[in-house]
JSON list of C-alpha atoms in Angstrom, two decimals:
[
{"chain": "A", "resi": 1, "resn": "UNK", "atom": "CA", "xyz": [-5.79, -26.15, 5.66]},
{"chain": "A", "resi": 2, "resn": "UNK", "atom": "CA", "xyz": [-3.42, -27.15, 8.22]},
{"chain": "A", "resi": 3, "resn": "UNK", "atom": "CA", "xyz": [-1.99, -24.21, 8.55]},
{"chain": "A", "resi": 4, "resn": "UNK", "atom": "CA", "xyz": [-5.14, -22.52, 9.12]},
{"chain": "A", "resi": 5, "resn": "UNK", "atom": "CA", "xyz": [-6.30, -25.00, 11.38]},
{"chain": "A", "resi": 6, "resn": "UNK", "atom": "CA", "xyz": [-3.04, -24.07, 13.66]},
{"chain": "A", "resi": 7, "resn": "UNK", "atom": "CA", "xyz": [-3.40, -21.11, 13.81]},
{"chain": "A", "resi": 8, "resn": "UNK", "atom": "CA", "xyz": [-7.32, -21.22, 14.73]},
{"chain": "A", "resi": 9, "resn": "UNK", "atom": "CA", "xyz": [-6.60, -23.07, 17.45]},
{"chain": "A", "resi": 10, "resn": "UNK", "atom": "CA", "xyz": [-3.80, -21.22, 18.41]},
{"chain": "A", "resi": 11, "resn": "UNK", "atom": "CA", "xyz": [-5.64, -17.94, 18.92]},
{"chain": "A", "resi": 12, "resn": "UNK", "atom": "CA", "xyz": [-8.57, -19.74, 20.63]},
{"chain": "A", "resi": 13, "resn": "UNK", "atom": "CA", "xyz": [-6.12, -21.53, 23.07]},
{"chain": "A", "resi": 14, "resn": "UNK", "atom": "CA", "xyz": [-4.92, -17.94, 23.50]},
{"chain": "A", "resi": 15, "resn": "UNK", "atom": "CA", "xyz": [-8.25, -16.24, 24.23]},
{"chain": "A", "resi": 16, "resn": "UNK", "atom": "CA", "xyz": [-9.07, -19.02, 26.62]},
{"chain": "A", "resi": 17, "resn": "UNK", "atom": "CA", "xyz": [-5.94, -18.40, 28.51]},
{"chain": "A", "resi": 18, "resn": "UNK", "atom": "CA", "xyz": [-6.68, -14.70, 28.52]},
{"chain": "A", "resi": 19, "resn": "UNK", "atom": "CA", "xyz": [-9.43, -15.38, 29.86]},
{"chain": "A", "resi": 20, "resn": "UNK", "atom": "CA", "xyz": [-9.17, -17.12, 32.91]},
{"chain": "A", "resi": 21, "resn": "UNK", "atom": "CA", "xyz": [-6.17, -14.43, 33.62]},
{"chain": "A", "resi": 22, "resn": "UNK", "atom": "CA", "xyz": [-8.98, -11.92, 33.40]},
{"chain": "A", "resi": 23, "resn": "UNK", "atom": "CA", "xyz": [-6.65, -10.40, 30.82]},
{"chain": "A", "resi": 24, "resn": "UNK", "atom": "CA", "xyz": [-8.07, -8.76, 27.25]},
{"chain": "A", "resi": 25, "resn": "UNK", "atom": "CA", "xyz": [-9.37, -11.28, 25.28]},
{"chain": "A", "resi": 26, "resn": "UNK", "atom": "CA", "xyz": [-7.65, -8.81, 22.10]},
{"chain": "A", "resi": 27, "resn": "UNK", "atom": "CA", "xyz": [-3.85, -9.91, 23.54]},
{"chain": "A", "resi": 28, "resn": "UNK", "atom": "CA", "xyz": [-4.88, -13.50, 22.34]},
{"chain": "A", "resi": 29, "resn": "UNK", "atom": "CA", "xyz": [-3.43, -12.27, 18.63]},
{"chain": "A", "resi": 30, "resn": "UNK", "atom": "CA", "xyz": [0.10, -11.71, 21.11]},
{"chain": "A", "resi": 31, "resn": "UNK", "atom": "CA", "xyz": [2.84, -13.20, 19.30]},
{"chain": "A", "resi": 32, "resn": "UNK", "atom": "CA", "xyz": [3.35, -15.39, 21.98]},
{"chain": "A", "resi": 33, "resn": "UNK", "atom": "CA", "xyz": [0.50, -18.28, 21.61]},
{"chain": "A", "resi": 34, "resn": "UNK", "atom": "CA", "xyz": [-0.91, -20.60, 24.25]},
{"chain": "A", "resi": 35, "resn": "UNK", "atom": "CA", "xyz": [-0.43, -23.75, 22.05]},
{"chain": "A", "resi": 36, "resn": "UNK", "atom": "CA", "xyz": [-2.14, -25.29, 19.50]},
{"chain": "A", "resi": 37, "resn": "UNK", "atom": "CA", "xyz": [-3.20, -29.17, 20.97]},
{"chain": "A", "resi": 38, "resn": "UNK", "atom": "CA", "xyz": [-2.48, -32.75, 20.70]},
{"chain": "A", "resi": 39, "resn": "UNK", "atom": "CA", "xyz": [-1.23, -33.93, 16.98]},
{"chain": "A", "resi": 40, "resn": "UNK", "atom": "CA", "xyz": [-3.72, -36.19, 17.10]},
{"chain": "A", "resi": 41, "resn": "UNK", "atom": "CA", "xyz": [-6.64, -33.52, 17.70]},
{"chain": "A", "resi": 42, "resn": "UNK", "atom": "CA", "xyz": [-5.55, -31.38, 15.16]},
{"chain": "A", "resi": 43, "resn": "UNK", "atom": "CA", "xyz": [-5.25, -34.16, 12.34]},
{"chain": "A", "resi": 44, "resn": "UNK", "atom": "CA", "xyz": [-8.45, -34.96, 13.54]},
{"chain": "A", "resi": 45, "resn": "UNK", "atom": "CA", "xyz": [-10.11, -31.96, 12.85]},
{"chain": "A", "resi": 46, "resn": "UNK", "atom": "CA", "xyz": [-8.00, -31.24, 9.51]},
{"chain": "A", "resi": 47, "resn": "UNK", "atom": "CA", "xyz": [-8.91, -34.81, 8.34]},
{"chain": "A", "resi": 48, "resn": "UNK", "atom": "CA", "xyz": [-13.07, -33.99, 9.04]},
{"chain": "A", "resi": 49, "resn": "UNK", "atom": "CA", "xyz": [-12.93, -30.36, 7.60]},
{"chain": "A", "resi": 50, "resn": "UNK", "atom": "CA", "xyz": [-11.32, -31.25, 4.56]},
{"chain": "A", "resi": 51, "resn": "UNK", "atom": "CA", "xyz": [-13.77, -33.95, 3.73]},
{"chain": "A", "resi": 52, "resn": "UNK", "atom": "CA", "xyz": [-16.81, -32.14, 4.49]},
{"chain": "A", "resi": 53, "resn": "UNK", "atom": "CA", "xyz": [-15.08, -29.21, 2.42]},
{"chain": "A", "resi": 54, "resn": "UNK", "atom": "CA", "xyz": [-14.00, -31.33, -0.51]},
{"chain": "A", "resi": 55, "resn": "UNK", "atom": "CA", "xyz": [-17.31, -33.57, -0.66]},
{"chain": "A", "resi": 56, "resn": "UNK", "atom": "CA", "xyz": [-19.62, -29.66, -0.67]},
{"chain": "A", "resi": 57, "resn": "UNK", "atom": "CA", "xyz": [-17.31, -28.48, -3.57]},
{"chain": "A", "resi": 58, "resn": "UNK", "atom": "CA", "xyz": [-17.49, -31.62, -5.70]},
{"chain": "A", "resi": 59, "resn": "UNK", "atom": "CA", "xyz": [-21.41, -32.50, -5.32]},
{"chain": "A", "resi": 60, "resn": "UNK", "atom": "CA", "xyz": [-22.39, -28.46, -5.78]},
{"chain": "A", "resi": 61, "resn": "UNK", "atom": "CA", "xyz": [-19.47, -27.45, -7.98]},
{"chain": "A", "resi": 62, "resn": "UNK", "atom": "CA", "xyz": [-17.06, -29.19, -9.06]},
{"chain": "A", "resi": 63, "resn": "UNK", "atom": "CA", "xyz": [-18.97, -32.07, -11.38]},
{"chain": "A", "resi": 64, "resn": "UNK", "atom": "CA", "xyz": [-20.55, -29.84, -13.50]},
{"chain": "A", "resi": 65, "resn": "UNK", "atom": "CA", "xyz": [-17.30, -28.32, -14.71]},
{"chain": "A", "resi": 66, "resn": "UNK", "atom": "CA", "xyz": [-15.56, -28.98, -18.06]},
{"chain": "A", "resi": 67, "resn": "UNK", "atom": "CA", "xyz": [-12.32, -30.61, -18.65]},
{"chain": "A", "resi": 68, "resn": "UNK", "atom": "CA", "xyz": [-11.17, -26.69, -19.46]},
{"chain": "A", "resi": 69, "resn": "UNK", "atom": "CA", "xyz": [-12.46, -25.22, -16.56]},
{"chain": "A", "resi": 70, "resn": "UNK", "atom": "CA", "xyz": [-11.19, -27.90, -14.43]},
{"chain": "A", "resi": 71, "resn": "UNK", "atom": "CA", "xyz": [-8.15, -27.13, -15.78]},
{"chain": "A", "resi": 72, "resn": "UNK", "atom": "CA", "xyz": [-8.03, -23.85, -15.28]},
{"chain": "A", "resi": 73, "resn": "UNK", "atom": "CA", "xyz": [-9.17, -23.56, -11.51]},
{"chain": "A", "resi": 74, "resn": "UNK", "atom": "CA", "xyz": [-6.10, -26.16, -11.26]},
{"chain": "A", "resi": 75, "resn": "UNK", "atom": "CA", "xyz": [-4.02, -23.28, -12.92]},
{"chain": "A", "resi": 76, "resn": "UNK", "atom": "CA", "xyz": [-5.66, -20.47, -10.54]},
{"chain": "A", "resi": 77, "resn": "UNK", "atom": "CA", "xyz": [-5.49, -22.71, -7.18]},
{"chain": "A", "resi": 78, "resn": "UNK", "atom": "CA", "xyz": [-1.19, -22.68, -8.16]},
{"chain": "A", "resi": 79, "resn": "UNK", "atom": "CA", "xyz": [-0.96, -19.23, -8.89]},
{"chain": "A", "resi": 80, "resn": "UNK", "atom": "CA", "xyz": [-3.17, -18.23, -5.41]},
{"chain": "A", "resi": 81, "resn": "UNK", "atom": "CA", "xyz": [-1.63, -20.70, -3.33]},
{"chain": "A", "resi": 82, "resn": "UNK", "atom": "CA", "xyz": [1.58, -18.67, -4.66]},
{"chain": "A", "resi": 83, "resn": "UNK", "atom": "CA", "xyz": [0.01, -15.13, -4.27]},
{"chain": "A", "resi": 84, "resn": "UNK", "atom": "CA", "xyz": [-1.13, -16.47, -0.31]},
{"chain": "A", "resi": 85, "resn": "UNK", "atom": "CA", "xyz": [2.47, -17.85, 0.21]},
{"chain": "A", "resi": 86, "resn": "UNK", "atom": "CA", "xyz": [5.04, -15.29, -0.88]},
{"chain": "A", "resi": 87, "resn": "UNK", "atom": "CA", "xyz": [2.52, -12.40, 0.88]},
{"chain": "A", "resi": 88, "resn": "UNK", "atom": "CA", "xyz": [2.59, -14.16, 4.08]},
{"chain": "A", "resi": 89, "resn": "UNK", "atom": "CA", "xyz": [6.56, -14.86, 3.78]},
{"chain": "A", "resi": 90, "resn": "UNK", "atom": "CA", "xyz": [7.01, -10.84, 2.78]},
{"chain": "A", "resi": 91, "resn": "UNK", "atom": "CA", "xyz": [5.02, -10.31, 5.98]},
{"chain": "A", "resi": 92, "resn": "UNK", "atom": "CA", "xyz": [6.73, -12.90, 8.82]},
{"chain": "A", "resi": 93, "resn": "UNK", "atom": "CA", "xyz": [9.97, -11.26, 7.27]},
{"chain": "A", "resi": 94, "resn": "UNK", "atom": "CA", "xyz": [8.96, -7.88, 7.56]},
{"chain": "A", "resi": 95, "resn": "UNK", "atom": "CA", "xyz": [7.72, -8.93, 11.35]},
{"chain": "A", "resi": 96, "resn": "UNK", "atom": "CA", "xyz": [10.71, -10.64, 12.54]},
{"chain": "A", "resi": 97, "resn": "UNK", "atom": "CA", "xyz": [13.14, -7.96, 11.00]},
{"chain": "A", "resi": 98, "resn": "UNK", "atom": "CA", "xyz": [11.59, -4.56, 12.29]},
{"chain": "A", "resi": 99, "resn": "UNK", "atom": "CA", "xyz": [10.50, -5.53, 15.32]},
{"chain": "A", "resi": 100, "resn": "UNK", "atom": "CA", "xyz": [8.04, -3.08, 15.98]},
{"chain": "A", "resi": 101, "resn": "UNK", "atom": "CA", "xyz": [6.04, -3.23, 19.69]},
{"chain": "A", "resi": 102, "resn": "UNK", "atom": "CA", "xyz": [2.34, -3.73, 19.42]},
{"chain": "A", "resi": 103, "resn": "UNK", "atom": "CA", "xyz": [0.34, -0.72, 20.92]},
{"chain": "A", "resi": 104, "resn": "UNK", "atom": "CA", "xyz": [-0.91, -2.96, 23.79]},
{"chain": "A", "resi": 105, "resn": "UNK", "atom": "CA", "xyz": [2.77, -3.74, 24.61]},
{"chain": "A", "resi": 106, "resn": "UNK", "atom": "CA", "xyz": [4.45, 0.19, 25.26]},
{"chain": "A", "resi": 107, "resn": "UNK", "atom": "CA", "xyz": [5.30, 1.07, 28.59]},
{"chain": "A", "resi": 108, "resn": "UNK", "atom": "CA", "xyz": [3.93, 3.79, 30.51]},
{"chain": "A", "resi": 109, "resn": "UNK", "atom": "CA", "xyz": [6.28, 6.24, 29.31]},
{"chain": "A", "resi": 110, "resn": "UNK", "atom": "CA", "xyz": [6.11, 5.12, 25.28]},
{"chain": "A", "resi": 111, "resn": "UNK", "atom": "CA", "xyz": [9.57, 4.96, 25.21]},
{"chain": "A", "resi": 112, "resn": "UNK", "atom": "CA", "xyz": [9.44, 2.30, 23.11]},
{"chain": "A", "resi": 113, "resn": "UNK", "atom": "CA", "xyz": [7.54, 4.03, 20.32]},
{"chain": "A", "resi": 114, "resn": "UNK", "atom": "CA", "xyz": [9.21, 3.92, 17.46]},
{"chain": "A", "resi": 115, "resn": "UNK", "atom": "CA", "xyz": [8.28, 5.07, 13.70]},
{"chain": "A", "resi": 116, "resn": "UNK", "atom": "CA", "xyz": [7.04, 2.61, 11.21]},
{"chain": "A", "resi": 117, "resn": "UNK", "atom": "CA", "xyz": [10.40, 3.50, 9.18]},
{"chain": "A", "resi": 118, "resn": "UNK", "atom": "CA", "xyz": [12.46, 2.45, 11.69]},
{"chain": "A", "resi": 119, "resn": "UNK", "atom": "CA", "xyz": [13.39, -1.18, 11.79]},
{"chain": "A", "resi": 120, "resn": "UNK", "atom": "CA", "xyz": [14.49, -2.36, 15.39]},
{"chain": "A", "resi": 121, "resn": "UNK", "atom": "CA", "xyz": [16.07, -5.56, 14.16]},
{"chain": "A", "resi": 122, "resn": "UNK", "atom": "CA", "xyz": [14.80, -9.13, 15.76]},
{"chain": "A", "resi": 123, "resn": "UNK", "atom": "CA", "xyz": [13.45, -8.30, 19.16]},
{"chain": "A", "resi": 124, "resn": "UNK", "atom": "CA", "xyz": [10.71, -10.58, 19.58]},
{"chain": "A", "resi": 125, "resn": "UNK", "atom": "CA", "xyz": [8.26, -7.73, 19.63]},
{"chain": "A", "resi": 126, "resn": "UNK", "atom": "CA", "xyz": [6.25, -8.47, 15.77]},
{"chain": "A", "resi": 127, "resn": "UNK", "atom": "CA", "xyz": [3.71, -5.17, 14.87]},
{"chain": "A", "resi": 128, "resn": "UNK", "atom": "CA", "xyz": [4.64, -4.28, 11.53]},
{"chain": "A", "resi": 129, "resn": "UNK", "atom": "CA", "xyz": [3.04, -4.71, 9.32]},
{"chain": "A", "resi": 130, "resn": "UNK", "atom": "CA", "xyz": [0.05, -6.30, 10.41]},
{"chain": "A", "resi": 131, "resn": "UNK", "atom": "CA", "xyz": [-0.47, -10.22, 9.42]},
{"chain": "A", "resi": 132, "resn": "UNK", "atom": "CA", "xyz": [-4.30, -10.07, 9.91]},
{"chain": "A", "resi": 133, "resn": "UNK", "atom": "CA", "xyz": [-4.72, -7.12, 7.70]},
{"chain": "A", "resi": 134, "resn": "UNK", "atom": "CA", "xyz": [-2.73, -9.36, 4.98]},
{"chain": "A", "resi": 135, "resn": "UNK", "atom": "CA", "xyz": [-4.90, -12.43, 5.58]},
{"chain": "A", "resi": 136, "resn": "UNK", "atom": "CA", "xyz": [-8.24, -10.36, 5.14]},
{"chain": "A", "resi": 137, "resn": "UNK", "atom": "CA", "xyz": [-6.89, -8.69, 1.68]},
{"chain": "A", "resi": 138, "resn": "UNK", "atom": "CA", "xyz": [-5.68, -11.62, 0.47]},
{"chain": "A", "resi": 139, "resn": "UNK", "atom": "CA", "xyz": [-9.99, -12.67, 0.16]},
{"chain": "A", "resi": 140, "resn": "UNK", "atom": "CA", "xyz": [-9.90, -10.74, -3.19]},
{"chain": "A", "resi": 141, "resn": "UNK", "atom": "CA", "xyz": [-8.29, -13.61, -4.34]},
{"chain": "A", "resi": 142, "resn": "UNK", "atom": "CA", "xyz": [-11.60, -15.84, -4.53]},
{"chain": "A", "resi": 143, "resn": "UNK", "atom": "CA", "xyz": [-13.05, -13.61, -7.09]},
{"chain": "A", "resi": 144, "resn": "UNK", "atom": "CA", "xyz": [-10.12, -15.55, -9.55]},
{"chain": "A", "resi": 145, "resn": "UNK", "atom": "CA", "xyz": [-12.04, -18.57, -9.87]},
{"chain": "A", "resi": 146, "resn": "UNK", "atom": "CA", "xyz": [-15.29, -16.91, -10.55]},
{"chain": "A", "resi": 147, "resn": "UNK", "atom": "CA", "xyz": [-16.60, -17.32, -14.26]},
{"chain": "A", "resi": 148, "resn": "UNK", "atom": "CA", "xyz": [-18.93, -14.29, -14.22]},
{"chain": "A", "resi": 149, "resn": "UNK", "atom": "CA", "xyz": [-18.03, -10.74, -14.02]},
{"chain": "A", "resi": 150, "resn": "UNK", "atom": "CA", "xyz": [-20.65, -10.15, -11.48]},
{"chain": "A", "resi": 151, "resn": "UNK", "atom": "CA", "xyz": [-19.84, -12.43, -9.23]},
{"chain": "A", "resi": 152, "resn": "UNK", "atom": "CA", "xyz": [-16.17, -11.95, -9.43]},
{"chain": "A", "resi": 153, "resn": "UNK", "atom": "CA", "xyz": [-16.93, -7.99, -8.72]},
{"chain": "A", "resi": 154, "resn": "UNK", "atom": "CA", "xyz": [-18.96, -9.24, -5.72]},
{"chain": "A", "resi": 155, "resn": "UNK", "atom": "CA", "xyz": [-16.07, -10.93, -4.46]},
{"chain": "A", "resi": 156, "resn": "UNK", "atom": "CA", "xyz": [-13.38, -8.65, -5.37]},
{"chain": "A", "resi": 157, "resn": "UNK", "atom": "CA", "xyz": [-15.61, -5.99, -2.94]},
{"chain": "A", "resi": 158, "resn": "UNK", "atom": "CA", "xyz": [-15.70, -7.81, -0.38]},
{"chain": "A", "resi": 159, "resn": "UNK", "atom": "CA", "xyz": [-12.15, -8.98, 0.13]},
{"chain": "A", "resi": 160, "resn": "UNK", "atom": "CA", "xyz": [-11.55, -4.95, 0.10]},
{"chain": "A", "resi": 161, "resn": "UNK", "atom": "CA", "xyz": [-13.80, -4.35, 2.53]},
{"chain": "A", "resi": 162, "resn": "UNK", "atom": "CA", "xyz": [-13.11, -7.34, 4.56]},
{"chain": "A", "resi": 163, "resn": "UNK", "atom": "CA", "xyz": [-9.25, -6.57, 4.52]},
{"chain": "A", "resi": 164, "resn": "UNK", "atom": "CA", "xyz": [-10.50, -2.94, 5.84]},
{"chain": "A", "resi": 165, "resn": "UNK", "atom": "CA", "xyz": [-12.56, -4.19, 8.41]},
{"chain": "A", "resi": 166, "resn": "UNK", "atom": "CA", "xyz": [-10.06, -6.58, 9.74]},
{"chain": "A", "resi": 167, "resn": "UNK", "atom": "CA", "xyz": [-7.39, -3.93, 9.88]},
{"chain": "A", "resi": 168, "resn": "UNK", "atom": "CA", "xyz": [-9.52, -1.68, 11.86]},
{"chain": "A", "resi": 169, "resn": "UNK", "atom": "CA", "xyz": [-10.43, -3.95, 14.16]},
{"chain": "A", "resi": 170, "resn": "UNK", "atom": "CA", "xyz": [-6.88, -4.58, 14.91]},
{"chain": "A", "resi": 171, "resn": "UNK", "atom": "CA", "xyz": [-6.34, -1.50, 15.81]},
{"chain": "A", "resi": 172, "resn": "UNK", "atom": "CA", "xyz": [-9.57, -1.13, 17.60]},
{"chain": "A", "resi": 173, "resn": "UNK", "atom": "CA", "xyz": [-7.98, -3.51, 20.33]},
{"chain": "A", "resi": 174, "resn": "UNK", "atom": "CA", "xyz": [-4.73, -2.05, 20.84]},
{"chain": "A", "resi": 175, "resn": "UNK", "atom": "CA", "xyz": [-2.82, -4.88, 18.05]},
{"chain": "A", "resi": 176, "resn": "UNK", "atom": "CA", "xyz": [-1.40, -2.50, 15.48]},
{"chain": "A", "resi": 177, "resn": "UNK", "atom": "CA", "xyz": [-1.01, 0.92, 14.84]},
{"chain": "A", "resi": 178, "resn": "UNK", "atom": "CA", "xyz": [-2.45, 2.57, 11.44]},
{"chain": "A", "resi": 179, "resn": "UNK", "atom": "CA", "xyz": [0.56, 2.55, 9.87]},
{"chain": "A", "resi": 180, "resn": "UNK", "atom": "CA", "xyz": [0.81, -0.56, 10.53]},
{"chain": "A", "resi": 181, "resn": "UNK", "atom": "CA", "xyz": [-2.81, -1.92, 8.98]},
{"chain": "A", "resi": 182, "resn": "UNK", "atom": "CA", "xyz": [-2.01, 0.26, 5.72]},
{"chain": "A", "resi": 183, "resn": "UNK", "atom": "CA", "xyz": [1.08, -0.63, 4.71]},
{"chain": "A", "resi": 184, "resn": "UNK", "atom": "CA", "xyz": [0.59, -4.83, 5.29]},
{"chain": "A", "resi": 185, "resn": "UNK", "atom": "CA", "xyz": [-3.10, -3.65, 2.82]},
{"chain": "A", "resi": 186, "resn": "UNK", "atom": "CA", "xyz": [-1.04, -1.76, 0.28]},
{"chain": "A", "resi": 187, "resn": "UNK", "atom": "CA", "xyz": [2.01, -3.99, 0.03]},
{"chain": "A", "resi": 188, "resn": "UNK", "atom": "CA", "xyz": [-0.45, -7.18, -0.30]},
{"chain": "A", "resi": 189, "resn": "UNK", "atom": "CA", "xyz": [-2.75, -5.61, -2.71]},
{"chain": "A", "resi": 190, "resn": "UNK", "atom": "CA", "xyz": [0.37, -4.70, -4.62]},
{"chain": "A", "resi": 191, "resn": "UNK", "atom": "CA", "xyz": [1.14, -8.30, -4.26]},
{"chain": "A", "resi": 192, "resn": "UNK", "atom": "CA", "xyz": [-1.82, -9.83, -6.03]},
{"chain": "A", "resi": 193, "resn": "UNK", "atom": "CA", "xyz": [-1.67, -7.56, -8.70]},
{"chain": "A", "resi": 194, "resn": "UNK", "atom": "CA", "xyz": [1.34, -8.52, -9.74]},
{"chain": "A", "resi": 195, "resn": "UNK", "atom": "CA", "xyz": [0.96, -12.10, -9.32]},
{"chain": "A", "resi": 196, "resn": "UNK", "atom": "CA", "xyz": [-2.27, -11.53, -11.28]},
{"chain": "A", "resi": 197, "resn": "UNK", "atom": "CA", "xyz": [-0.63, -10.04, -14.08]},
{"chain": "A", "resi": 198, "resn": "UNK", "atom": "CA", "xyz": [1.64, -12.41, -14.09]},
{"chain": "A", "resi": 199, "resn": "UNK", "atom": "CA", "xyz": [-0.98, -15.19, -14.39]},
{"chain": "A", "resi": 200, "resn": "UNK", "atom": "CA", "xyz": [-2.38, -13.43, -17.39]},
{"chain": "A", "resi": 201, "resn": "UNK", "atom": "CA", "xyz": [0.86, -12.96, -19.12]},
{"chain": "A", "resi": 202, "resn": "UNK", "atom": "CA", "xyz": [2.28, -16.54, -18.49]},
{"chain": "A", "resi": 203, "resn": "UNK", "atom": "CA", "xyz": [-0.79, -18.71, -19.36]},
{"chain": "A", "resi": 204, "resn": "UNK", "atom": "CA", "xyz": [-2.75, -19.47, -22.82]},
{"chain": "A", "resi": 205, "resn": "UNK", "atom": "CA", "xyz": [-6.02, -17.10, -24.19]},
{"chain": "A", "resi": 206, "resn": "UNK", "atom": "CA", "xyz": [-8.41, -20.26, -23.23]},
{"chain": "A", "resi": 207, "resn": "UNK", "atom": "CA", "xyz": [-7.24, -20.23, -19.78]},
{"chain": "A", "resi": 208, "resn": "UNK", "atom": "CA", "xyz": [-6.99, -16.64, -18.69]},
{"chain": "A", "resi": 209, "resn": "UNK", "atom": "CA", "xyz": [-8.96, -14.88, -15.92]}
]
């Protein structure tokens, strides 16, 4: 929650820069950010979302699960903070290492184009693959805790179709290239199904998804 809270912040300090610089409000997701606030702000605001959040989940949720189920959502919560972590770490790496420019960031000439398949090395410059596209994949994940089969279908759609729609958008504004968006939604999906299958292989019949 922290982590999301940081980088909420971050992008909005961002836009609000971009902003008053009359510049597009789409370069706030440039990989160099505008800040994030005081410490003491964003505990602040960490502290009061994660009360409100915990307090919804236990009063409409959480109390009228069994001692099995409890257990299990334990079980899922470790194996999707895992599936959340090692995509995001595949992805930073990726970033840092092929150092890719962002559309919005070629010169007039597009000399610095280069091919997806061609890593540049640590340059500062962080388009491939994209991080956002990973992020809005990675909402098929919810449909783990779901008990029904409708429900978890539900949610399984829309984390496809939310992934999609982020990585358009993204390049919509100039952030990514295609090649870009699909790769980051392949390699995550790939991702979660293996972590997934893993999960099914690893844990007992009574606790499976």
């Amino acid at each position: 929650m922290k982590q999301f809270l940081n980088v909420v912040l971050s992008y909005t300090f961002s836009a609000i820069n971009n902003v008053h610089k009359h510049r597009p409000i789409g370069l706030a997701n440039s990989d160099g950010m505008a800040g994030t606030g005081s410490l003491a702000m964003s505990f602040l605001i960490c502290l009061v979302v994660y009360l409100i959040f915990t307090a919804i989940l236990q009063y409409y949720w959480l109390h009228k699960q069994s001692d099995q189920q409890l257990a299990r959502y334990l079980l899922v919560a470790v194996f999707a903070s895992l599936t959340v972590w090692f995509a995001e770490e595949v992805n930073a790496t990726l970033k840092n290492d092929w150092g890719r420019f962002r559309p919005y960031e070629l010169n007039a000439s597009q000399t610095n184009f280069t091919s997806w398949l061609h890593p540049n090395g640590i340059n500062g410059h962080k388009s491939f693959p994209s991080g956002h596209t990973m992020a809005g994949i990675s909402c098929v994940i919810f449909s783990w805790f779901a008990t029904k089969q409708r429900t978890r279908e539900i949610l399984w759609v829309f984390g496809v179709v939310w992934g999609i729609l982020v990585g358009i958008s993204r390049i919509v504004i100039g952030a990514h290239f295609l090649s870009d968006v699909t790769f980051s939604f392949f390699l995550t999906a790939a991702i979660i199904y293996i972590m997934r299958a893993l999960y099914q292989e690893l844990v007992s019949d009574s606790l499976k998804l």
